[in-house]
PDB file of N, CA and C and ligand atoms in Angstrom:
ATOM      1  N   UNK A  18      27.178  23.599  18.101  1.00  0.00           N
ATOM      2  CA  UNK A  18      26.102  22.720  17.616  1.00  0.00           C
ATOM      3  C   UNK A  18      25.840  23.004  16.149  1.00  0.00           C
ATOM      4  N   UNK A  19      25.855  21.990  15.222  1.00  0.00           N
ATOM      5  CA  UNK A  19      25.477  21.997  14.052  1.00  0.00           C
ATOM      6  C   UNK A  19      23.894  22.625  13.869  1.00  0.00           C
ATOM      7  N   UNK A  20      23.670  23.562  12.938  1.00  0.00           N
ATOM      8  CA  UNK A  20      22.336  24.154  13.049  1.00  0.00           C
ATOM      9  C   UNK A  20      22.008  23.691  11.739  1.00  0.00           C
ATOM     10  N   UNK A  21      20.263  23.232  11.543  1.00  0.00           N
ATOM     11  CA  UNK A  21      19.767  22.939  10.220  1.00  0.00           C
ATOM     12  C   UNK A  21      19.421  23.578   9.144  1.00  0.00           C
ATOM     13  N   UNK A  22      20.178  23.374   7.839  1.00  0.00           N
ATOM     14  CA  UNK A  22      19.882  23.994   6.534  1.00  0.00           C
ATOM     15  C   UNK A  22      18.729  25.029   6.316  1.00  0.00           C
ATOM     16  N   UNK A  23      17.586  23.870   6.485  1.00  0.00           N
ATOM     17  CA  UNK A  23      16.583  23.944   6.156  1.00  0.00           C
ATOM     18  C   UNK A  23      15.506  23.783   6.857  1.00  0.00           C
ATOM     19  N   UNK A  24      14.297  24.572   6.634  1.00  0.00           N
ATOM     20  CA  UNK A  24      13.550  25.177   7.683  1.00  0.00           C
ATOM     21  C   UNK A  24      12.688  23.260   7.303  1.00  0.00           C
ATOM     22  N   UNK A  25      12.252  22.330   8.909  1.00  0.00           N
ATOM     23  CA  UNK A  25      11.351  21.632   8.264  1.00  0.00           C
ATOM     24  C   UNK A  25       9.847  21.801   8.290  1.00  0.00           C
ATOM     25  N   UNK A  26       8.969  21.417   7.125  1.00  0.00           N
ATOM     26  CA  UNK A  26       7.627  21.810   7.543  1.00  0.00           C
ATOM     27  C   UNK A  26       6.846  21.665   8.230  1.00  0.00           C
ATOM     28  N   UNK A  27       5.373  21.570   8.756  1.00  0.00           N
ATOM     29  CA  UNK A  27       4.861  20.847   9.393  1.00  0.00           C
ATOM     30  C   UNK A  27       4.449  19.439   8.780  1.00  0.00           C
ATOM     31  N   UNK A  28       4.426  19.683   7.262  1.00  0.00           N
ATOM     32  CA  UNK A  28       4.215  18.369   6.333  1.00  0.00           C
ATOM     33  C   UNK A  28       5.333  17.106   6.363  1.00  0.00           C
ATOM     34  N   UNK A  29       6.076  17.704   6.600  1.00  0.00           N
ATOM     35  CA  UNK A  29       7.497  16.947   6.128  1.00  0.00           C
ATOM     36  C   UNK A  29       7.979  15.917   7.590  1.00  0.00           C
ATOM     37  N   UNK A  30       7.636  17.120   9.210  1.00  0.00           N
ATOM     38  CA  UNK A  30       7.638  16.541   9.955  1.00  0.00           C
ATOM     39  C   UNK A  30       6.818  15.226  10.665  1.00  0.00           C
ATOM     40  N   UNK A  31       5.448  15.686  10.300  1.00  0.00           N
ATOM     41  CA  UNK A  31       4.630  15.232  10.567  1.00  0.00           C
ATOM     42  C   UNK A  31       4.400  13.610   9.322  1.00  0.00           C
ATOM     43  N   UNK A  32       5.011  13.611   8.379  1.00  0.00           N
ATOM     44  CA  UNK A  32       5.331  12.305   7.236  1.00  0.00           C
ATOM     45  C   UNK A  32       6.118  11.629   7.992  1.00  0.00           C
ATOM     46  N   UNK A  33       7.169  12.467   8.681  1.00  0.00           N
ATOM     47  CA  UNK A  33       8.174  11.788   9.307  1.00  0.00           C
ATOM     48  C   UNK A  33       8.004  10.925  10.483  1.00  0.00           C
ATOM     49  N   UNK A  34       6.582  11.463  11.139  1.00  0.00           N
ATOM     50  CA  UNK A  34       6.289  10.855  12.899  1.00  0.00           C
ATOM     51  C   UNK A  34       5.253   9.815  12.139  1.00  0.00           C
ATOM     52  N   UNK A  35       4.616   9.827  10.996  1.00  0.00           N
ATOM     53  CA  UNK A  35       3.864   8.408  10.664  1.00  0.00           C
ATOM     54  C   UNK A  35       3.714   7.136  11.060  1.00  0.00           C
ATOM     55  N   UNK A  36       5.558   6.838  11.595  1.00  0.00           N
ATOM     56  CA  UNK A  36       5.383   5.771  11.869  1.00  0.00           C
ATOM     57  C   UNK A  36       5.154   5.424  13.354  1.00  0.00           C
ATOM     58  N   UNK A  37       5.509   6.602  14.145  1.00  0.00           N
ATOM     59  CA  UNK A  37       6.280   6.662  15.557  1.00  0.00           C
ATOM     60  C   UNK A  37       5.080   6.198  15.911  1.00  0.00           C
ATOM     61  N   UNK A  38       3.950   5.551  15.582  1.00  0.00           N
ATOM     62  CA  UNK A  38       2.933   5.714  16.513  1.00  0.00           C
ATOM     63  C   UNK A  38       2.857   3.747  16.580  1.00  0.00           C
ATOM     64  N   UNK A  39       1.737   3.810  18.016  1.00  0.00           N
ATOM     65  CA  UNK A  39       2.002   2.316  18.937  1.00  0.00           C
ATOM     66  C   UNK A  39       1.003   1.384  17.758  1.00  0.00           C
ATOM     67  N   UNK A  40       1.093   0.260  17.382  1.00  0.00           N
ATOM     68  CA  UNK A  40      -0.381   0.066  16.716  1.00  0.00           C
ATOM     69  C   UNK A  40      -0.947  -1.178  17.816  1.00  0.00           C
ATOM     70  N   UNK A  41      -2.628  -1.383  17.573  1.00  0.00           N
ATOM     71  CA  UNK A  41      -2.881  -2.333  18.419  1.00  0.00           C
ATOM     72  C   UNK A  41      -2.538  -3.652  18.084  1.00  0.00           C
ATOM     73  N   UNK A  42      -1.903  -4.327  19.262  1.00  0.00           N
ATOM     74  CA  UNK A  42      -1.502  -6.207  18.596  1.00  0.00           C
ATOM     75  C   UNK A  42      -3.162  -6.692  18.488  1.00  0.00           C
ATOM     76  N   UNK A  43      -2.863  -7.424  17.143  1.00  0.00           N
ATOM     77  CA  UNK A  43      -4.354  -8.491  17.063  1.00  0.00           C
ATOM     78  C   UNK A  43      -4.314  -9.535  18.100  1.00  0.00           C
ATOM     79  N   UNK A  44      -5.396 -10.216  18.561  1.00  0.00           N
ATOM     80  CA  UNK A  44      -4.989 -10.852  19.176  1.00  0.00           C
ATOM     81  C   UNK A  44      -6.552 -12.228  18.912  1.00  0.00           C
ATOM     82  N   UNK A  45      -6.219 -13.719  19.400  1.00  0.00           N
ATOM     83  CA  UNK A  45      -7.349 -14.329  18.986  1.00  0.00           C
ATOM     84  C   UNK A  45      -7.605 -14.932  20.773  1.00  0.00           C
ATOM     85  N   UNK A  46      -8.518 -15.434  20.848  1.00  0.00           N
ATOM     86  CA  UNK A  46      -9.041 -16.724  21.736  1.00  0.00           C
ATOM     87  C   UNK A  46      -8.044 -17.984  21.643  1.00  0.00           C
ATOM     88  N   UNK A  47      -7.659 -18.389  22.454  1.00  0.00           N
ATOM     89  CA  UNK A  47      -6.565 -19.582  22.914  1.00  0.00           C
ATOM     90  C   UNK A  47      -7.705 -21.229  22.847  1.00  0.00           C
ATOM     91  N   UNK A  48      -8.003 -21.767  21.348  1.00  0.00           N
ATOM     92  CA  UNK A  48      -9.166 -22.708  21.769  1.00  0.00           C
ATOM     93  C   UNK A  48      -9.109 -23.236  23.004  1.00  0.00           C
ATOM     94  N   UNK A  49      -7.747 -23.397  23.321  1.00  0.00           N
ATOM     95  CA  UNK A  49      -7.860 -24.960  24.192  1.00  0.00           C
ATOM     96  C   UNK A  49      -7.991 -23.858  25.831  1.00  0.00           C
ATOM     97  N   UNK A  50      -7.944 -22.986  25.969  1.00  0.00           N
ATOM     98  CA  UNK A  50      -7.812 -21.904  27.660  1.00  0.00           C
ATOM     99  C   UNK A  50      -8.443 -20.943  27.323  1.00  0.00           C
ATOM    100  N   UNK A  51      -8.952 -20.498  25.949  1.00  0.00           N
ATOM    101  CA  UNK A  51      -9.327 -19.294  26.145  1.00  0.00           C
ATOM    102  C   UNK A  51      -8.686 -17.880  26.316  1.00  0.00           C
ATOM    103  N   UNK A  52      -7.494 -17.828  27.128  1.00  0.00           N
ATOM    104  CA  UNK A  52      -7.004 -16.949  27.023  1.00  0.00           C
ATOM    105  C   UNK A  52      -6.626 -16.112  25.742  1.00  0.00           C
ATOM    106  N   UNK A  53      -5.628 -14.554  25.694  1.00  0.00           N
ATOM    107  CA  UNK A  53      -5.814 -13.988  24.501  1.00  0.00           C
ATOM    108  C   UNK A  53      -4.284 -14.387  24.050  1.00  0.00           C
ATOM    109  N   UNK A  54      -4.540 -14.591  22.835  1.00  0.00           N
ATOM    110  CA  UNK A  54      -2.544 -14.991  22.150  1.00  0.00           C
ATOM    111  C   UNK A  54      -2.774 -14.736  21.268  1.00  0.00           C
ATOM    112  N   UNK A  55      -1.751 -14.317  20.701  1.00  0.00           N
ATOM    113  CA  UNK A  55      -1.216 -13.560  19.208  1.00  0.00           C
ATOM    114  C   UNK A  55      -1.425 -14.926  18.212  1.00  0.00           C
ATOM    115  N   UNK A  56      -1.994 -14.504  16.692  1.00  0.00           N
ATOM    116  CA  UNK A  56      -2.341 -15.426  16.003  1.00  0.00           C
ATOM    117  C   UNK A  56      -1.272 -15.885  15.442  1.00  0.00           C
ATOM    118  N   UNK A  57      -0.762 -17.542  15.227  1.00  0.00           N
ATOM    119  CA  UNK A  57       0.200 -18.447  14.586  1.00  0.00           C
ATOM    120  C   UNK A  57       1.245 -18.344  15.902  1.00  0.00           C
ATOM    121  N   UNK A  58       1.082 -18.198  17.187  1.00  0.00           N
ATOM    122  CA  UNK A  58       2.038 -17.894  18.398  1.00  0.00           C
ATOM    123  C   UNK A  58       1.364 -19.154  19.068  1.00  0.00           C
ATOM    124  N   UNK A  59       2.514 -19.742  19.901  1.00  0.00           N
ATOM    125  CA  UNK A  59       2.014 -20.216  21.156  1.00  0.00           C
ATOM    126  C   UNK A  59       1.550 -20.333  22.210  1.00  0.00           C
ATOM    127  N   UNK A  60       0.241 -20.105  22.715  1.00  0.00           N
ATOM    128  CA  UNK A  60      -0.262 -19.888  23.827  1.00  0.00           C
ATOM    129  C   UNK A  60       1.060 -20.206  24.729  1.00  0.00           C
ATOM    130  N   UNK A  61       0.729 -18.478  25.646  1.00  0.00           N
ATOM    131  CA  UNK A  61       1.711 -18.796  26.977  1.00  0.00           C
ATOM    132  C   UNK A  61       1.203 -19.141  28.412  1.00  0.00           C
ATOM    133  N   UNK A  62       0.033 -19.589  28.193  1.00  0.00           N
ATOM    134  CA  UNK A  62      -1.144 -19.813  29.442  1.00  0.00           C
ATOM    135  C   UNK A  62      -0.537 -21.594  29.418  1.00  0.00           C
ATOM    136  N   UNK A  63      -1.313 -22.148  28.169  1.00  0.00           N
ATOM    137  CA  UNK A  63      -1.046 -23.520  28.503  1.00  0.00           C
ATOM    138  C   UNK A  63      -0.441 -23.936  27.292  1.00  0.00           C
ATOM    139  N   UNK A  64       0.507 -23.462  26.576  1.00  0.00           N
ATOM    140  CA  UNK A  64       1.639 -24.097  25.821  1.00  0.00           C
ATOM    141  C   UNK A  64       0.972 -24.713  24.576  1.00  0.00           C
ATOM    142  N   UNK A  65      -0.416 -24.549  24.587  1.00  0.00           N
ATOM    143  CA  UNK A  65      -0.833 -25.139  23.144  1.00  0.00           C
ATOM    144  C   UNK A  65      -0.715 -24.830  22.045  1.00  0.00           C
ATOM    145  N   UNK A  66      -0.442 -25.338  20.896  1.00  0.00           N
ATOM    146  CA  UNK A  66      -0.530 -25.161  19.509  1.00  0.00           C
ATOM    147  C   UNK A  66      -1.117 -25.979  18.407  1.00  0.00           C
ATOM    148  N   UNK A  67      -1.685 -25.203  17.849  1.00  0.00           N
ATOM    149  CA  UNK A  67      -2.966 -26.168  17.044  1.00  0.00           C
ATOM    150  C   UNK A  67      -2.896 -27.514  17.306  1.00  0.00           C
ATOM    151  N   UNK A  68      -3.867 -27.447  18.331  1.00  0.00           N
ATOM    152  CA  UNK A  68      -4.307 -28.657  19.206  1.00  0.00           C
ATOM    153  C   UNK A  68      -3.552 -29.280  19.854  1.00  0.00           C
ATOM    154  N   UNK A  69      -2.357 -29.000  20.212  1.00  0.00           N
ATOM    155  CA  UNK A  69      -1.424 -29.903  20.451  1.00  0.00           C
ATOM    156  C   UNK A  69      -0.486 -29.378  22.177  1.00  0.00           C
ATOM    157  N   UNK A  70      -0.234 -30.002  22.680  1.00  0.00           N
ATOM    158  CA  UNK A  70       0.674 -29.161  23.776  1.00  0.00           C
ATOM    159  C   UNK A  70       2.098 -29.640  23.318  1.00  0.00           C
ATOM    160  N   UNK A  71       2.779 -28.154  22.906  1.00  0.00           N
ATOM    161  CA  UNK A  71       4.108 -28.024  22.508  1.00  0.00           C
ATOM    162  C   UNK A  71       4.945 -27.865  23.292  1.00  0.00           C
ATOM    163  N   UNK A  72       4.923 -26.898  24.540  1.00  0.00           N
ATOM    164  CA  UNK A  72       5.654 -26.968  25.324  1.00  0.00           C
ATOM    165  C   UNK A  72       4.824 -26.492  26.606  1.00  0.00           C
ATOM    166  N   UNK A  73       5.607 -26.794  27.493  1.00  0.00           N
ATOM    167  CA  UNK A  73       5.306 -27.129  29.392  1.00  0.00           C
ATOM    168  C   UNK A  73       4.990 -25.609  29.682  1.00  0.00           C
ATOM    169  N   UNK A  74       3.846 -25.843  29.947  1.00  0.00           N
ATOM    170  CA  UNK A  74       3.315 -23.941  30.042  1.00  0.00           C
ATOM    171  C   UNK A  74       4.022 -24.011  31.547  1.00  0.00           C
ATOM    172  N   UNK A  75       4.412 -22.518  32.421  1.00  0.00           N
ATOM    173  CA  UNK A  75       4.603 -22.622  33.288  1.00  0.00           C
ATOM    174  C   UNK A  75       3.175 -22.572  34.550  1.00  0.00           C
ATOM    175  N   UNK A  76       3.991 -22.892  35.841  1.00  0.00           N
ATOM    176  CA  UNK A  76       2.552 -23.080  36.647  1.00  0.00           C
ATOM    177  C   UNK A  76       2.349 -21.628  37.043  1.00  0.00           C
TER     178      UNK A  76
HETATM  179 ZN1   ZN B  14      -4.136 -21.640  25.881  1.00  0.00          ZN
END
């Protein structure tokens, strides 16, 4: 097994896990159901999009 150079720090590691972490999705009110959907997304309850039904939500 290849062993590492260099000792890493706790600084260096810990810069490194910055990103590893979950973040929360935003999320808005669905005007037309209410339900919760990701903003500029298509509701997957009832297929709406700004105001409009785009596609055939399922039943
Ligand atoms: Zn909806």
């Amino acid at each position: 097994m290849p062993t590492p150079k260099k000792h890493t720090t706790r600084s260096r590691r810990d810069m490194r896990r910055s990103h590893d972490f979950l973040e929360v999705v935003n999320t808005v009110n669905c005007p037309n159901c209410r339900s919760l959907v990701k903003p500029h997304h298509v509701c997957a309850s009832c297929g709406y999009y700004k105001g409009k039904e785009v596609v055939t939500a399922k039943a």
